[in-house]
XYZ file of C-alpha atoms in Angstrom:
351
model
C -75.631 29.061 37.101
C -78.911 28.995 34.882
C -80.543 32.350 34.677
C -83.988 32.591 34.134
C -86.678 35.818 32.693
C -90.059 35.543 34.345
C -92.865 37.631 32.717
C -95.945 37.730 34.924
C -96.780 41.475 35.119
C -100.084 41.171 36.596
C -102.744 41.202 38.393
C -101.888 40.741 42.098
C -103.490 37.332 42.482
C -101.633 36.230 39.352
C -98.306 37.261 40.580
C -99.161 35.376 43.785
C -99.732 32.360 41.883
C -96.372 32.452 39.975
C -94.185 32.161 43.400
C -94.544 28.153 44.098
C -93.259 27.399 40.644
C -90.135 29.473 41.223
C -89.750 27.487 44.571
C -89.987 24.125 42.669
C -87.349 25.309 39.818
C -85.312 26.541 42.662
C -85.057 23.099 44.506
C -84.953 21.376 41.443
C -81.830 23.554 39.828
C -79.743 24.542 42.923
C -77.751 27.351 41.156
C -80.867 28.965 39.287
C -81.489 32.783 39.210
C -84.731 34.707 38.294
C -85.443 38.101 37.033
C -88.559 39.093 36.597
C -90.721 41.514 34.847
C -93.761 43.043 36.652
C -95.702 45.788 36.883
C -94.254 48.284 39.056
C -97.497 48.882 41.261
C -96.722 45.164 42.586
C -92.871 44.856 42.318
C -92.644 44.906 46.050
C -94.233 41.178 45.824
C -90.690 39.446 44.698
C -89.058 41.302 47.119
C -90.603 38.617 49.909
C -88.792 35.741 48.142
C -85.214 35.267 48.145
C -84.691 33.422 44.681
C -85.427 36.418 42.944
C -82.504 38.354 41.749
C -83.511 41.263 39.456
C -86.811 42.855 39.610
C -87.640 44.814 36.439
C -90.519 47.126 36.773
C -92.781 48.131 34.052
C -95.984 50.263 33.492
C -97.901 48.715 30.761
C -101.202 50.084 32.021
C -99.808 53.395 31.412
C -97.908 52.748 28.121
C -100.750 51.112 26.144
C -102.133 54.073 26.629
C -99.760 55.678 23.817
C -97.522 52.899 22.430
C -95.779 55.022 19.755
C -94.669 57.553 22.174
C -93.682 54.892 24.473
C -91.129 53.420 21.846
C -89.210 56.171 21.748
C -89.170 57.125 25.726
C -86.549 56.540 28.184
C -88.716 53.561 30.133
C -88.284 51.725 26.709
C -84.660 52.409 26.444
C -84.393 51.569 30.073
C -86.128 48.528 29.725
C -84.131 47.622 26.637
C -81.028 48.014 28.810
C -81.932 45.989 31.564
C -82.773 43.107 29.285
C -79.512 43.393 27.424
C -77.671 42.780 30.620
C -78.063 39.202 30.002
C -78.426 36.035 27.725
C -81.306 34.250 29.382
C -81.064 30.302 29.329
C -84.899 30.826 29.420
C -87.515 33.037 28.916
C -90.931 31.961 30.313
C -93.814 33.817 29.787
C -96.299 32.611 32.485
C -99.267 35.135 31.718
C -100.320 33.889 28.263
C -100.792 37.422 27.103
C -99.968 39.371 23.634
C -98.541 42.013 25.968
C -96.583 39.610 27.607
C -95.528 37.626 24.903
C -94.452 40.810 23.274
C -92.368 42.029 26.355
C -90.490 37.929 26.212
C -89.439 38.823 22.619
C -87.496 41.774 23.664
C -84.914 39.712 25.783
C -82.608 37.350 24.188
C -82.750 33.988 24.782
C -85.214 30.822 24.336
C -88.711 31.667 25.147
C -91.260 29.286 26.163
C -95.014 29.689 26.884
C -98.341 28.132 26.678
C -99.862 26.696 23.037
C -102.347 27.993 21.304
C -104.935 25.624 23.133
C -103.680 26.555 26.710
C -102.795 30.437 26.332
C -105.415 32.937 27.848
C -104.879 34.872 24.291
C -104.068 32.066 21.489
C -101.975 34.528 19.296
C -99.426 35.169 22.173
C -98.077 31.353 21.580
C -96.616 32.622 18.229
C -93.977 34.561 20.153
C -92.538 31.257 21.780
C -89.981 28.975 20.432
C -91.389 26.550 22.702
C -95.116 25.682 23.108
C -96.288 24.113 25.865
C -99.718 22.564 26.506
C -101.012 22.544 29.955
C -104.578 21.877 30.917
C -107.131 24.519 31.640
C -109.054 22.540 33.949
C -106.788 22.914 36.990
C -105.973 25.514 39.604
C -103.485 28.296 38.162
C -100.833 27.562 40.589
C -100.789 23.899 39.102
C -100.958 25.449 35.629
C -97.617 27.659 36.333
C -95.837 24.715 38.135
C -96.411 22.470 35.012
C -95.208 25.194 32.559
C -92.024 25.470 34.877
C -91.042 22.540 34.988
C -91.808 21.394 31.362
C -89.737 24.375 30.435
C -86.751 24.012 32.561
C -86.754 20.083 32.135
C -87.410 18.393 35.743
C -89.803 16.295 37.207
C -92.677 18.335 39.262
C -93.212 16.596 42.649
C -97.201 15.873 43.498
C -97.134 17.619 46.668
C -98.582 21.084 47.236
C -96.768 24.080 45.968
C -94.966 26.476 48.427
C -94.653 30.224 48.284
C -91.637 30.593 50.361
C -92.314 34.025 50.952
C -89.955 35.720 53.913
C -91.798 38.358 56.370
C -92.313 39.198 60.202
C -95.017 37.263 61.623
C -97.125 37.713 64.671
C -100.655 36.977 66.131
C -102.615 39.980 67.000
C -106.644 39.915 67.691
C -107.527 41.468 64.816
C -109.269 40.474 61.625
C -108.854 41.763 57.855
C -112.208 42.093 55.903
C -111.030 42.342 52.127
C -114.071 43.565 50.438
C -112.527 45.175 47.508
C -112.608 44.042 44.210
C -112.763 45.273 40.461
C -115.598 43.288 39.415
C -118.948 44.423 40.647
C -120.369 40.646 40.366
C -117.692 39.717 42.852
C -118.821 42.112 45.386
C -120.374 40.352 48.761
C -123.279 42.300 49.647
C -122.454 45.408 52.058
C -125.219 44.033 54.653
C -123.558 41.154 54.901
C -119.923 42.506 55.478
C -121.924 44.902 58.434
C -123.624 41.800 59.806
C -120.093 39.655 59.855
C -118.143 42.848 61.339
C -120.838 42.970 64.293
C -120.401 39.098 64.961
C -116.475 39.417 65.165
C -116.512 42.342 67.029
C -118.782 40.490 69.601
C -116.187 37.892 69.845
C -113.525 40.442 70.987
C -111.995 40.729 67.727
C -111.017 43.998 66.180
C -112.182 44.399 62.471
C -110.355 46.465 60.053
C -110.885 47.543 56.506
C -108.687 48.142 53.608
C -109.730 50.084 50.587
C -107.530 50.638 47.664
C -109.445 53.680 45.352
C -112.553 56.152 46.457
C -114.874 53.453 45.616
C -113.481 51.069 47.817
C -113.058 53.602 50.687
C -116.626 54.912 50.349
C -117.918 50.957 51.071
C -115.394 50.804 53.650
C -116.673 53.873 55.748
C -120.531 52.503 54.909
C -119.659 49.334 56.543
C -117.778 50.860 59.451
C -120.613 53.297 60.118
C -122.864 50.374 60.820
C -120.715 48.037 62.538
C -117.576 48.197 64.923
C -115.121 48.247 62.064
C -111.809 50.627 61.259
C -111.451 51.900 58.352
C -107.701 52.089 57.678
C -105.690 54.680 55.776
C -104.798 53.953 52.366
C -101.761 51.401 52.720
C -98.459 50.571 50.450
C -98.362 47.091 49.602
C -95.337 46.391 51.869
C -97.314 47.569 54.766
C -100.251 45.615 53.883
C -97.914 42.494 53.972
C -97.035 43.622 57.463
C -100.428 43.982 58.386
C -101.345 40.527 57.136
C -98.613 38.999 58.908
C -100.054 39.911 62.380
C -103.490 39.233 61.867
C -105.615 36.561 63.094
C -106.724 35.819 59.709
C -108.406 37.365 56.563
C -111.971 37.001 55.213
C -112.074 37.934 51.393
C -113.694 38.149 48.241
C -112.068 36.686 45.053
C -109.266 39.538 45.019
C -105.648 40.115 45.299
C -105.050 40.498 48.517
C -106.727 37.609 49.699
C -104.751 35.406 47.756
C -101.707 37.055 49.076
C -102.822 36.529 52.763
C -103.311 32.574 52.167
C -100.064 32.643 50.355
C -98.638 33.883 53.931
C -100.255 31.112 55.297
C -102.901 32.991 57.583
C -105.976 31.551 58.126
C -108.042 32.732 54.993
C -111.808 32.500 54.212
C -112.494 33.089 50.590
C -116.098 34.040 49.201
C -116.884 32.901 45.788
C -119.808 33.561 43.379
C -119.028 34.209 39.994
C -115.608 32.749 39.911
C -114.525 29.084 40.217
C -112.514 28.288 42.985
C -111.272 24.887 41.841
C -109.375 27.074 39.325
C -108.599 30.560 40.852
C -109.314 29.805 44.709
C -107.474 30.578 47.410
C -104.164 28.330 47.698
C -102.371 27.935 50.720
C -101.656 25.820 54.185
C -104.525 27.459 56.021
C -107.408 28.379 53.650
C -110.880 27.615 52.736
C -112.916 28.452 49.487
C -116.285 28.943 50.088
C -119.075 28.329 47.130
C -122.846 28.853 47.063
C -125.060 26.061 46.763
C -126.263 28.110 43.750
C -123.018 28.335 42.081
C -123.009 31.065 39.806
C -120.021 30.538 38.228
C -120.656 32.992 35.306
C -116.930 34.476 35.085
C -118.446 37.855 34.334
C -118.149 41.024 35.481
C -121.849 41.586 35.779
C -123.764 38.558 36.983
C -126.472 37.537 34.243
C -128.604 36.279 37.368
C -127.984 38.939 39.669
C -131.651 40.377 41.015
C -129.663 43.402 43.263
C -129.292 46.930 42.439
C -125.411 46.602 43.117
C -125.080 43.515 40.644
C -123.533 41.526 42.861
C -123.531 37.805 42.306
C -126.936 35.982 42.680
C -124.732 32.994 44.359
C -124.043 35.164 47.228
C -127.742 35.137 48.429
C -126.788 31.610 49.997
C -123.563 32.946 51.838
C -125.009 34.810 54.652
C -123.074 36.448 57.549
C -123.663 33.897 60.120
C -122.475 30.911 58.070
C -119.306 33.159 56.931
C -118.738 33.837 60.714
C -118.873 30.553 61.861
C -116.778 28.715 59.034
C -114.011 31.295 59.780
C -114.060 30.728 63.417
C -113.378 27.343 62.781
C -110.503 27.686 60.243
C -109.122 30.101 62.645
C -108.908 27.295 65.558
C -107.720 24.786 62.927
C -104.415 23.709 62.601
C -104.492 22.204 59.060
C -105.841 23.292 55.832
C -109.474 22.720 54.712
C -109.218 21.857 50.926
C -111.262 22.251 47.731
C -114.336 24.443 48.610
C -117.702 23.693 50.481
C -121.444 24.544 49.996
C -123.684 26.298 52.708
C -126.180 23.980 54.959
C -128.097 26.929 56.503
C -130.179 28.726 53.813
C -130.994 31.754 56.192
C -130.889 35.057 55.118
C -129.025 37.813 56.797
C -131.866 40.077 58.226
């Protein structure tokens, strides 16, 4: 049996993007087992995949506030204990950051990762025994699939990746609006969310809003106050998975929950402005990435072209609620996938 350690600690979208590579490896090497080092806040995601043997939760975001104290803590001792249980056939750092490379160095076995030209933080590559060149101009899912195939020595097939998630499915008539994201520039304007919610309600869909912090809760409440949407209580990730599984579909900005919904095969429409859907767009069997015909793609938390007080991306100006609604209704009724991304044809602004 071959045992592989994966290091991919965060964020939610990045973790979801790793799952197809795990499925590829499991098909190519039937007796393979995976352990996964992952931020404890996201440790429920690997439980949806039966190919993961051991989940090793970490709290890097908490530890890095006081690294010296962490090195003498019980948490560090427990991490070393878990990593000492196996001599790994391969240790794959799928993140390419200094923090993930440091974690990889604490395990025993040959370490694989992106080379200097491919890693997000090039210095991370000095920690690896084998450094692998992977193009940067392809989707994140495909980058990780290539990394795994070259690390483990199998031929990668050309078909689209399979997330292989296990969950109880349903089909209730409600739509989840995923408005929350950490970047100000990724925020679709509130007035657009309000109008979209009203359009969906008129079509007899129940509209629900998620939130993860006080700021997102306040935004959700403002949207609900001016529409017929429902603000849900704060939910654990496993409960959100169950919610997504039973939904008609989801509409999302570029955020982790949107990537999770798409991975679960739910009709999911992604609204893109400052980030590039070619590189980090929704990936799954029933998804559509929608990009303005003013494609900002500034890749910045503060859009340099923004003309709004809320600092949302200028590229969103072309993506009206009417356009998003029409595309979502079409996506829900379409059994196939809408590949790539589209530009809007209608330039009418939301009133």
